[in-house]
Coordinates of C-alpha atoms in Angstrom, one line a residue:
Chain A
M87 CA 26.3 64.5 11.3
R88 CA 27.9 64.8 14.7
I89 CA 25.6 64.1 17.6
T90 CA 26.3 67.4 19.2
K91 CA 24.8 69.2 16.2
I92 CA 21.4 67.7 17.3
G93 CA 19.7 70.0 19.7
Y94 CA 19.5 69.0 23.4
K95 CA 15.7 68.8 23.1
T96 CA 15.9 66.1 20.5
Q97 CA 18.8 64.4 22.2
R98 CA 16.8 64.2 25.4
I99 CA 14.0 62.3 23.7
I100 CA 16.5 59.9 22.0
L101 CA 18.5 59.3 25.1
I102 CA 15.5 58.7 27.4
S103 CA 13.9 56.3 25.0
A104 CA 17.2 54.5 24.2
F105 CA 18.2 54.2 27.8
L106 CA 14.9 52.9 29.0
L107 CA 13.8 50.7 26.1
V108 CA 15.7 47.5 27.0
P109 CA 15.4 47.7 30.8
L110 CA 11.7 48.3 30.6
A111 CA 11.3 45.5 28.1
L112 CA 13.1 43.1 30.6
L113 CA 11.1 44.5 33.5
T114 CA 7.9 43.9 31.7
T115 CA 8.7 40.5 30.4
F116 CA 10.1 39.0 33.7
S117 CA 8.3 41.0 36.4
L118 CA 5.2 43.0 35.4
Y119 CA 3.7 40.6 32.8
P120 CA 4.2 37.5 35.0
A121 CA 2.6 39.4 38.0
L122 CA -0.5 40.1 35.9
K123 CA -0.5 36.6 34.6
L124 CA -0.3 35.3 38.1
L125 CA -3.4 37.3 39.0
F126 CA -5.3 35.9 36.0
Y127 CA -4.2 32.3 36.7
S128 CA -5.5 32.6 40.2
F129 CA -9.1 32.7 38.9
T130 CA -8.6 29.6 36.7
S131 CA -7.9 25.9 37.2
F132 CA -4.9 26.1 34.8
N133 CA -2.7 23.0 35.1
G134 CA 0.5 24.4 33.5
L135 CA 0.5 21.7 30.8
T136 CA -2.4 22.3 28.4
N137 CA -3.2 25.8 27.2
V138 CA -6.6 26.0 28.6
Y139 CA -7.7 28.3 31.4
P140 CA -11.0 27.2 32.8
W141 CA -12.5 30.1 34.8
V142 CA -13.3 29.2 38.4
G143 CA -13.9 32.6 39.9
I144 CA -12.8 32.9 43.5
H145 CA -12.9 29.1 44.1
N146 CA -9.1 28.9 44.6
Y147 CA -9.1 31.6 47.2
I148 CA -11.9 29.9 49.1
E149 CA -9.9 26.7 48.9
I150 CA -6.8 28.4 50.5
F151 CA -8.7 29.7 53.5
S152 CA -10.8 26.5 54.0
N153 CA -8.0 23.9 53.6
P154 CA -5.8 23.7 56.7
S155 CA -3.0 22.1 54.8
L156 CA -2.7 25.3 52.8
F157 CA -3.4 28.3 55.1
G158 CA -2.5 26.3 58.2
V159 CA 1.2 26.1 57.3
F160 CA 1.5 29.7 58.2
L161 CA 1.8 28.3 61.7
H162 CA 5.2 27.0 60.6
N163 CA 6.1 30.4 59.3
L164 CA 5.4 31.7 62.8
S165 CA 8.5 29.9 64.1
Y166 CA 10.6 31.9 61.7
F167 CA 8.9 35.1 62.8
I168 CA 9.6 34.5 66.5
G169 CA 13.2 33.5 65.6
G170 CA 13.4 36.7 63.6
L171 CA 12.4 38.7 66.7
V172 CA 15.1 37.0 68.8
Q173 CA 17.5 37.7 65.8
N174 CA 16.7 41.4 66.1
V175 CA 17.4 41.6 69.8
L176 CA 20.7 39.7 69.5
A177 CA 21.7 41.7 66.4
L178 CA 21.1 45.0 68.2
L179 CA 23.0 43.8 71.2
L180 CA 26.0 42.7 69.1
A181 CA 25.9 46.0 67.1
L182 CA 25.9 48.0 70.4
F183 CA 29.0 46.1 71.5
L184 CA 30.7 46.5 68.2
N185 CA 30.0 50.2 68.3
S186 CA 31.5 50.7 71.7
K187 CA 35.2 51.1 72.6
I188 CA 36.5 47.7 71.7
R189 CA 39.5 45.9 70.4
F190 CA 39.5 44.0 67.1
R191 CA 36.2 45.6 66.1
N192 CA 36.8 45.0 62.4
G193 CA 37.9 41.5 63.1
F194 CA 34.8 40.7 65.1
R195 CA 32.6 42.2 62.4
A196 CA 34.3 40.4 59.6
I197 CA 33.9 37.0 61.3
L198 CA 30.3 37.6 62.5
F199 CA 29.2 38.5 59.0
V200 CA 30.4 35.3 57.4
P201 CA 27.2 33.3 57.7
Y202 CA 25.3 35.8 55.6
I203 CA 27.5 35.3 52.5
L204 CA 27.7 31.5 52.6
N205 CA 25.8 29.4 50.1
S206 CA 22.4 28.4 51.6
V207 CA 22.7 24.8 50.5
A208 CA 26.1 24.5 52.2
I209 CA 24.7 26.1 55.3
V210 CA 21.8 23.7 55.4
Y211 CA 24.1 20.7 54.9
M212 CA 26.3 21.8 57.8
F213 CA 23.3 22.1 60.1
Q214 CA 21.8 18.9 58.8
Y215 CA 25.0 17.2 60.0
L216 CA 24.9 19.0 63.4
Y217 CA 21.2 18.0 63.8
Q218 CA 21.7 14.3 63.2
D219 CA 20.1 12.0 65.8
P220 CA 22.3 11.4 67.7
G221 CA 24.7 14.0 66.4
V222 CA 27.1 16.8 67.1
L223 CA 24.5 19.1 68.8
D224 CA 23.4 16.3 71.1
M225 CA 27.1 15.6 72.0
V226 CA 27.7 19.3 72.7
L227 CA 24.6 19.5 75.0
K228 CA 25.8 16.4 76.9
F229 CA 29.3 17.9 77.2
V230 CA 28.0 21.1 78.8
G231 CA 25.7 19.1 81.1
L232 CA 22.4 19.7 79.3
G233 CA 22.2 16.1 78.1
G234 CA 18.5 16.1 79.0
L235 CA 17.8 18.4 76.1
Q236 CA 19.0 15.9 73.5
A237 CA 16.4 15.4 70.8
D238 CA 15.6 14.4 67.2
W239 CA 15.9 18.0 65.9
I240 CA 14.6 17.3 62.4
G241 CA 12.5 14.1 62.7
N242 CA 10.3 15.5 65.5
D243 CA 7.5 17.5 64.0
K244 CA 7.2 19.6 67.2
L245 CA 10.8 20.7 67.0
V246 CA 11.6 20.8 63.3
N247 CA 10.4 24.3 62.6
W248 CA 12.3 25.7 65.5
S249 CA 15.5 23.9 64.4
L250 CA 15.0 25.4 60.9
A251 CA 14.2 28.8 62.3
F252 CA 17.5 28.7 64.2
V253 CA 19.4 28.1 60.9
S254 CA 17.6 31.1 59.5
L255 CA 18.6 33.2 62.5
W256 CA 22.2 32.0 62.1
E257 CA 22.2 32.9 58.4
F258 CA 20.5 36.3 58.5
L259 CA 21.5 37.8 61.9
P260 CA 24.7 39.2 60.4
F261 CA 22.7 41.3 57.9
T262 CA 20.4 42.7 60.6
M263 CA 23.5 43.4 62.8
V264 CA 25.3 45.3 60.0
I265 CA 22.2 47.5 59.4
Y266 CA 22.0 48.3 63.2
L267 CA 25.7 49.0 63.3
A268 CA 25.6 51.4 60.4
A269 CA 22.7 53.2 62.0
L270 CA 24.5 53.4 65.4
Q271 CA 27.6 54.8 63.7
S272 CA 25.6 57.6 62.1
L273 CA 24.3 58.9 65.4
P274 CA 26.0 62.1 66.4
R275 CA 28.6 61.7 69.1
D276 CA 27.9 65.0 70.9
M277 CA 24.5 63.8 72.1
Y278 CA 26.3 61.0 74.0
E279 CA 28.9 63.4 75.3
S280 CA 26.4 65.7 76.9
A281 CA 24.4 62.8 78.3
V282 CA 27.5 61.5 80.0
L283 CA 28.3 65.0 81.4
D284 CA 24.8 65.0 82.8
G285 CA 25.6 61.8 84.6
A286 CA 23.6 59.3 82.5
G287 CA 24.6 55.7 82.9
A288 CA 24.9 53.1 80.1
W289 CA 21.3 51.9 80.4
Q290 CA 19.9 55.4 80.5
T291 CA 21.8 56.5 77.4
F292 CA 20.6 53.4 75.6
R293 CA 17.0 53.9 76.8
F294 CA 16.7 57.6 76.2
I295 CA 19.1 58.4 73.4
T296 CA 20.0 55.3 71.3
L297 CA 16.6 53.6 71.2
P298 CA 14.5 56.6 70.2
N299 CA 17.0 57.5 67.5
L300 CA 17.0 54.0 66.1
R301 CA 13.2 53.9 65.9
S302 CA 12.9 53.9 62.2
I303 CA 15.7 51.5 61.6
I304 CA 14.3 49.1 64.1
Q305 CA 11.0 49.3 62.2
I306 CA 12.8 48.6 58.9
N307 CA 14.5 45.6 60.4
L308 CA 11.2 44.3 61.8
L309 CA 9.6 44.7 58.4
L310 CA 12.4 42.7 56.8
T311 CA 11.9 40.1 59.6
V312 CA 8.2 39.8 58.9
S313 CA 8.5 39.6 55.2
G314 CA 11.4 37.2 55.5
A315 CA 9.4 34.9 57.8
L316 CA 6.4 35.0 55.4
E317 CA 8.7 34.1 52.5
S318 CA 10.8 31.4 54.2
F319 CA 11.6 28.8 51.6
N320 CA 15.2 27.7 51.1
I321 CA 15.9 26.2 54.5
P322 CA 12.8 23.9 54.7
F323 CA 13.1 23.1 51.0
I324 CA 16.7 22.0 51.2
M325 CA 16.7 20.4 54.7
T326 CA 13.4 18.4 54.5
N327 CA 12.5 18.7 50.9
A328 CA 9.5 20.6 52.2
A329 CA 8.1 17.7 54.2
P330 CA 4.6 18.3 55.5
G331 CA 5.8 18.9 59.1
A332 CA 8.2 21.6 57.9
A333 CA 6.4 23.1 54.9
T334 CA 6.1 26.9 54.8
F335 CA 3.5 28.8 52.8
L336 CA 5.9 29.3 49.9
T337 CA 7.2 25.7 49.8
Q338 CA 3.6 24.6 49.7
T339 CA 2.9 27.1 46.9
M340 CA 5.7 25.7 44.8
N341 CA 4.6 22.1 45.5
V342 CA 1.1 22.8 44.5
A343 CA 2.4 24.3 41.2
F344 CA 5.4 22.2 40.2
V345 CA 4.6 18.9 41.9
F346 CA 0.8 18.7 41.7
D347 CA 0.5 20.8 38.5
N348 CA -2.3 23.0 40.1
Y349 CA -1.0 26.3 38.7
G350 CA -4.3 28.1 39.3
L351 CA -4.4 27.3 43.1
A352 CA -0.7 28.0 43.4
S353 CA -1.1 31.4 41.7
A354 CA -3.9 32.3 44.2
M355 CA -1.6 31.3 47.0
A356 CA 1.2 33.5 45.6
V357 CA -1.3 36.4 45.3
V358 CA -2.4 35.9 48.9
L359 CA 1.2 36.0 50.0
V360 CA 2.0 39.2 48.1
V361 CA -1.2 40.9 49.5
I362 CA -0.2 40.0 53.0
V363 CA 3.4 41.3 52.5
V364 CA 2.0 44.6 51.0
I365 CA -0.4 45.0 53.9
V366 CA 2.4 44.5 56.4
I367 CA 4.5 47.1 54.5
S368 CA 1.7 49.6 54.3
V369 CA 0.9 49.3 58.0
Q370 CA 4.6 49.7 58.7
R371 CA 4.8 52.8 56.5
K372 CA 1.8 54.3 58.3
L373 CA 3.5 53.7 61.6
I374 CA 6.8 55.3 60.6
G375 CA 5.1 58.3 59.0
Q376 CA 6.8 59.1 55.7
G377 CA 9.1 56.1 55.8
D378 CA 11.9 57.8 53.9
D379 CA 13.7 59.8 56.6
V380 CA 15.9 56.9 57.5
V381 CA 19.5 57.0 58.8
Chain B
M21 CA 32.3 55.0 95.3
K22 CA 34.8 55.4 92.6
T23 CA 35.9 51.8 92.8
R24 CA 32.4 50.6 92.6
V25 CA 31.9 52.4 89.3
R26 CA 35.2 50.9 88.1
S27 CA 34.3 47.4 89.0
A28 CA 30.9 47.8 87.3
D29 CA 32.7 49.0 84.2
F30 CA 35.1 46.1 84.4
L31 CA 32.2 43.7 84.6
G32 CA 30.6 45.4 81.6
V33 CA 33.7 44.9 79.6
V34 CA 34.0 41.3 80.5
V35 CA 30.4 40.6 79.6
K36 CA 30.9 42.4 76.3
Y37 CA 33.9 40.4 75.2
M38 CA 32.3 37.2 76.5
V39 CA 29.1 37.7 74.4
L40 CA 31.2 38.6 71.3
F41 CA 33.4 35.5 71.8
I42 CA 30.3 33.3 72.2
A43 CA 28.9 34.7 69.0
V44 CA 32.2 34.1 67.2
F45 CA 32.1 30.5 68.5
V46 CA 28.5 30.0 67.3
V47 CA 29.5 31.3 63.8
L48 CA 32.7 29.3 63.5
F49 CA 31.7 26.0 65.2
P50 CA 29.6 24.6 62.3
L51 CA 32.4 25.6 59.9
Y52 CA 35.0 23.9 62.0
I53 CA 32.9 20.7 62.3
S54 CA 32.4 20.7 58.5
A55 CA 36.1 21.2 57.9
I56 CA 37.4 18.4 60.2
N57 CA 34.8 15.9 59.0
S58 CA 35.5 16.8 55.3
L59 CA 39.0 15.6 55.9
K60 CA 38.2 12.2 57.3
S61 CA 38.6 8.9 55.4
N62 CA 35.6 6.7 55.0
S63 CA 36.6 4.6 58.0
A64 CA 37.5 7.6 60.1
I65 CA 34.1 9.2 59.6
N66 CA 32.4 6.0 60.8
N67 CA 34.7 5.4 63.8
L68 CA 35.7 8.8 65.2
S69 CA 33.3 11.1 67.0
P70 CA 32.2 14.0 64.8
L71 CA 33.9 16.3 67.3
Q72 CA 37.2 14.6 67.0
A73 CA 39.7 15.9 64.4
P74 CA 41.2 13.1 62.2
S75 CA 44.9 12.2 62.9
H76 CA 45.5 11.9 59.1
L77 CA 44.0 14.5 56.8
D78 CA 42.4 12.9 53.8
W79 CA 42.3 15.5 51.1
H80 CA 41.1 12.9 48.7
N81 CA 37.4 13.7 49.5
Y82 CA 37.8 17.1 47.8
V83 CA 38.9 15.4 44.6
T84 CA 36.1 12.9 44.8
A85 CA 33.5 15.6 45.5
W86 CA 34.8 17.8 42.7
V87 CA 34.7 14.9 40.1
G88 CA 31.6 13.2 41.5
G89 CA 29.5 16.4 41.7
D90 CA 30.7 17.7 38.4
L91 CA 31.6 20.9 40.3
G92 CA 34.0 22.1 37.5
S93 CA 31.1 22.5 35.1
A94 CA 29.0 24.0 37.9
F95 CA 31.6 26.7 38.4
F96 CA 31.9 27.3 34.7
N97 CA 28.1 27.8 34.4
T98 CA 27.9 29.9 37.5
F99 CA 30.6 32.3 36.4
F100 CA 29.3 32.5 32.8
I101 CA 25.9 33.6 34.2
I102 CA 27.4 35.9 36.8
I103 CA 29.7 37.7 34.3
L104 CA 26.9 38.4 31.8
A105 CA 24.2 39.2 34.3
V106 CA 26.3 41.5 36.4
L107 CA 27.7 43.3 33.4
G108 CA 24.2 43.8 32.0
N109 CA 22.9 44.9 35.3
V110 CA 25.7 47.5 35.7
I111 CA 25.2 48.9 32.2
L112 CA 21.4 48.9 32.2
G113 CA 21.2 50.0 35.9
T114 CA 23.3 53.1 35.3
M115 CA 21.4 53.9 32.2
V116 CA 18.0 53.7 33.9
A117 CA 19.2 55.6 37.0
F118 CA 20.7 58.3 34.7
A119 CA 17.5 58.8 32.7
L120 CA 15.3 58.8 35.8
T121 CA 17.4 61.2 37.9
R122 CA 18.6 63.7 35.3
F123 CA 15.5 64.2 33.3
D124 CA 11.8 65.0 33.9
F125 CA 9.3 63.6 31.5
A126 CA 5.7 62.5 31.3
L127 CA 6.0 58.8 32.1
K128 CA 8.7 59.1 34.7
K129 CA 6.3 58.8 37.6
Y130 CA 4.8 55.6 36.3
I131 CA 8.2 54.0 35.5
M132 CA 9.4 54.8 39.0
G133 CA 6.2 53.2 40.3
A134 CA 6.8 50.1 38.2
Y135 CA 10.2 49.6 39.7
L136 CA 8.8 50.1 43.2
L137 CA 6.1 47.6 42.5
V138 CA 8.7 45.0 41.5
I139 CA 10.5 45.6 44.8
F140 CA 7.3 44.9 46.7
I141 CA 6.5 41.7 44.8
P142 CA 9.2 39.1 45.7
T143 CA 10.4 37.2 42.5
M144 CA 9.9 33.9 44.4
T145 CA 6.2 34.3 44.5
V146 CA 5.9 35.1 40.8
Q147 CA 7.9 32.0 39.7
V148 CA 4.6 30.2 38.9
A149 CA 3.9 32.6 36.1
I150 CA 7.5 33.3 35.1
F151 CA 7.9 29.6 34.4
G152 CA 5.5 30.0 31.4
V153 CA 7.3 33.0 30.1
I154 CA 10.6 31.3 30.2
K155 CA 9.1 28.3 28.3
D156 CA 7.3 30.5 25.7
L157 CA 10.5 32.3 25.0
G158 CA 12.3 29.0 24.3
L159 CA 14.7 29.7 27.1
F160 CA 13.9 26.7 29.3
D161 CA 17.0 24.7 30.3
T162 CA 19.5 27.3 28.9
R163 CA 21.9 29.6 30.8
F164 CA 20.3 32.6 29.1
A165 CA 17.1 31.9 31.1
M166 CA 19.0 32.8 34.2
I167 CA 20.8 35.8 32.7
L168 CA 17.6 37.4 31.4
L169 CA 15.7 36.6 34.5
Y170 CA 18.4 38.3 36.7
L171 CA 18.4 41.3 34.3
G172 CA 14.6 41.6 34.5
T173 CA 14.1 41.0 38.3
N174 CA 17.1 42.4 40.1
V175 CA 16.3 46.0 40.5
V176 CA 17.9 47.1 43.8
Q177 CA 21.0 48.4 41.9
I178 CA 18.7 51.1 40.4
Y179 CA 18.1 52.5 43.8
I180 CA 21.7 52.4 44.7
Y181 CA 22.7 54.2 41.5
M182 CA 20.0 56.8 41.8
Q183 CA 21.2 57.7 45.3
F184 CA 24.8 58.1 44.0
I185 CA 23.8 60.1 40.9
R186 CA 21.8 62.6 43.0
R187 CA 25.0 63.4 44.8
I188 CA 26.8 64.2 41.6
P189 CA 26.4 68.0 41.2
M190 CA 24.3 69.1 38.1
S191 CA 27.0 71.8 37.5
L192 CA 29.3 69.1 36.2
D193 CA 26.7 68.2 33.5
E194 CA 26.0 71.9 32.8
S195 CA 29.7 72.8 32.2
A196 CA 30.1 69.8 30.0
M197 CA 27.1 71.0 28.0
L198 CA 28.7 74.4 27.6
D199 CA 31.7 72.6 26.1
G200 CA 29.2 71.0 23.6
A201 CA 29.1 67.5 25.1
S202 CA 26.1 65.4 24.2
Y203 CA 23.9 63.8 26.9
F204 CA 25.3 60.4 26.0
R205 CA 28.8 61.7 26.4
I206 CA 27.9 63.2 29.8
Y207 CA 26.6 59.7 30.8
R208 CA 29.7 57.9 29.4
S209 CA 32.5 60.2 30.4
I210 CA 31.2 61.9 33.6
I211 CA 28.5 60.0 35.3
F212 CA 29.5 56.4 34.6
P213 CA 33.1 56.8 35.8
L214 CA 32.0 58.7 38.9
L215 CA 29.7 55.8 39.8
A216 CA 32.7 53.4 40.1
P217 CA 32.3 52.9 43.9
A218 CA 28.6 52.2 43.5
T219 CA 29.4 49.8 40.7
A220 CA 31.9 47.9 42.8
T221 CA 29.2 47.5 45.5
V222 CA 26.5 46.5 43.0
A223 CA 28.8 44.0 41.2
I224 CA 29.9 42.3 44.4
L225 CA 26.4 42.1 46.0
Q226 CA 24.9 40.7 42.8
T227 CA 27.7 38.2 42.4
I228 CA 27.0 36.9 45.8
A229 CA 23.3 36.9 45.3
I230 CA 23.4 35.0 42.1
Y231 CA 26.1 32.6 43.4
N232 CA 23.8 31.7 46.3
D233 CA 20.5 31.7 44.4
L234 CA 19.0 28.2 44.4
Y235 CA 15.4 28.0 43.3
S236 CA 15.5 29.8 39.9
P237 CA 18.4 27.6 38.5
Y238 CA 16.7 24.6 40.1
L239 CA 13.5 25.4 38.2
Y240 CA 14.9 26.7 34.9
M241 CA 18.1 24.6 34.3
P242 CA 17.2 21.0 35.3
S243 CA 19.7 19.3 33.0
S244 CA 22.6 17.7 34.9
N245 CA 25.2 19.4 32.7
L246 CA 23.6 22.8 33.5
G247 CA 24.3 22.8 37.3
V248 CA 25.4 25.9 39.1
A249 CA 27.0 26.2 42.5
S250 CA 23.8 25.8 44.5
T251 CA 22.0 23.2 42.3
A252 CA 25.2 21.0 41.9
L253 CA 25.5 20.9 45.6
L254 CA 21.8 20.2 46.0
R255 CA 22.0 17.3 43.6
F256 CA 25.2 16.0 45.2
Q257 CA 23.4 14.7 48.3
G258 CA 21.3 12.2 46.4
P259 CA 24.0 9.8 45.3
Y260 CA 26.3 10.5 48.3
S261 CA 23.6 10.6 51.0
D262 CA 25.1 9.7 54.4
Q263 CA 28.7 10.1 53.1
W264 CA 29.1 13.1 55.3
N265 CA 32.8 13.5 54.6
L266 CA 32.1 13.9 50.9
I267 CA 29.0 16.2 51.5
M268 CA 31.1 18.4 53.8
A269 CA 33.9 18.6 51.3
A270 CA 31.5 19.5 48.5
S271 CA 29.8 22.1 50.7
L272 CA 33.1 23.8 51.5
I273 CA 34.2 23.8 47.9
I274 CA 31.0 25.7 47.1
A275 CA 31.1 28.0 50.1
I276 CA 34.7 29.1 50.1
P277 CA 35.0 31.2 46.8
V278 CA 32.5 33.7 48.1
V279 CA 34.2 33.9 51.5
V280 CA 37.5 34.8 49.7
I281 CA 35.7 37.5 47.6
Y282 CA 34.1 38.8 50.8
L283 CA 37.4 39.0 52.8
I284 CA 39.1 40.9 50.0
L285 CA 36.2 43.3 49.2
Q286 CA 34.4 43.6 52.6
R287 CA 34.3 47.4 52.5
Y288 CA 32.1 47.6 49.4
I289 CA 29.8 44.9 50.7
F290 CA 29.0 46.8 54.0
A291 CA 28.5 50.0 52.1
G292 CA 26.1 48.4 49.7
I293 CA 24.0 46.6 52.2
V294 CA 23.2 49.8 53.9
A295 CA 22.5 51.7 50.7
G296 CA 20.4 48.8 49.3
S297 CA 18.2 48.3 52.3
V298 CA 17.6 51.9 53.2
R299 CA 16.0 53.3 50.2
E300 CA 15.2 57.0 49.7

């Protein structure tokens, strides 16, 4: 029987089920089911090795908030957050320049975007070399007359998180910049033309036209900055093997699970992180209003 | 008065180009340092300043890095995983997006909600529980662990596809139905081909994301013969620590393929980043 002989009503049912069966099975197996399991583990002292799940109630959660080596590492994440704010300011500035009358715009954009697509391990190795003590960065500082700033960029616990946050800024600024640039390019030109006719200067057009119109995209980028800072992992993991002075909440979570075999506690940490991210997102959505009227 | 405005404009232009050139310098400087030091012989890397280019270019480091890091098999594993995962994500992603945008049905709301939930919960945080699933399925230390994981956790493409399908007029579907085309035929012969630009974007973005992913292959494929680009490079530093000429050569071997893909296909990447991060 040819398929067209089947009525559209029956076809509809067949197609919807056939098209969704495999994707939903995969989504359930690798995303939804693990998420539920994570929640369950978080109330146990499961060690990942034996199949026993001793119930410990909220003990793991109490442990997280009372043990400074667990919750305290959020201080390290703070460096990434502050770096992320700087990243947003610089990205917006570069996007504004790229959006103005300028030669080689595509060339600039093409080069400035490169860090974002490079392999993270390669990026970290490059910076590890620059940060050697004494190394390239120290030499450059000396060359430009800032020799006094030379330091042990990775070995010094007071500096290491800032050094790593800079690598993060270097890697992700291009992404932020491209989003700002796309938003700027979608702003209607005639608004600017009439502002210029009214005698508005560059700062005034930026302050009263560009900035208000970018409100929601700035909020989206800040949201990505916050969740990115909370979830920092690759850079400290590769550069310092998640050494105590540079551990972030996520590297600590993975260590607790895969090095110390304390899956229960690690699951609770993961749940805490997800809850914080969701709270941040909801607050953000409330601030934006509907959160879907973007660009 | 007029000249004052002009000189202010001129100053603005100078500042603009200066900032852009400084930014370009900051981007290119680490790459330049890596490149010159990857080309130094063992004696040159110890005796020359890191800022100084070698007088004799020693390409041998690239051979040593390739062989010593087993980068050939890393590239094979990476591309094997990318081809199957991206192909699967394109086929399944278009199917899901088609079913969810063209039809209304009882469970639709909940399915959309499930996909949104997955966007909110970063895969990284769920690794602790995914680990058990991978083990129970007997996938641990196989390439299929990665392929299935990427199929089950990468969901951004569904949003990109849904945006594109909403822009395809329903009248195309309706006139095909008047000609007696089945829903499957509408998907295969009308919707899927019209999604080609979105597919290009999805394929490139996922290729780059998978190529640069580190922690999942690190967790699920620990065997030394199952290295991928990221993990092979991560393991490289152990035996060659402090041999920075070799480490830089290996880093550039791993980094350059994506740069080439990017330079050729930039257009699709920029389109996709905007579509993927600004969801409707």
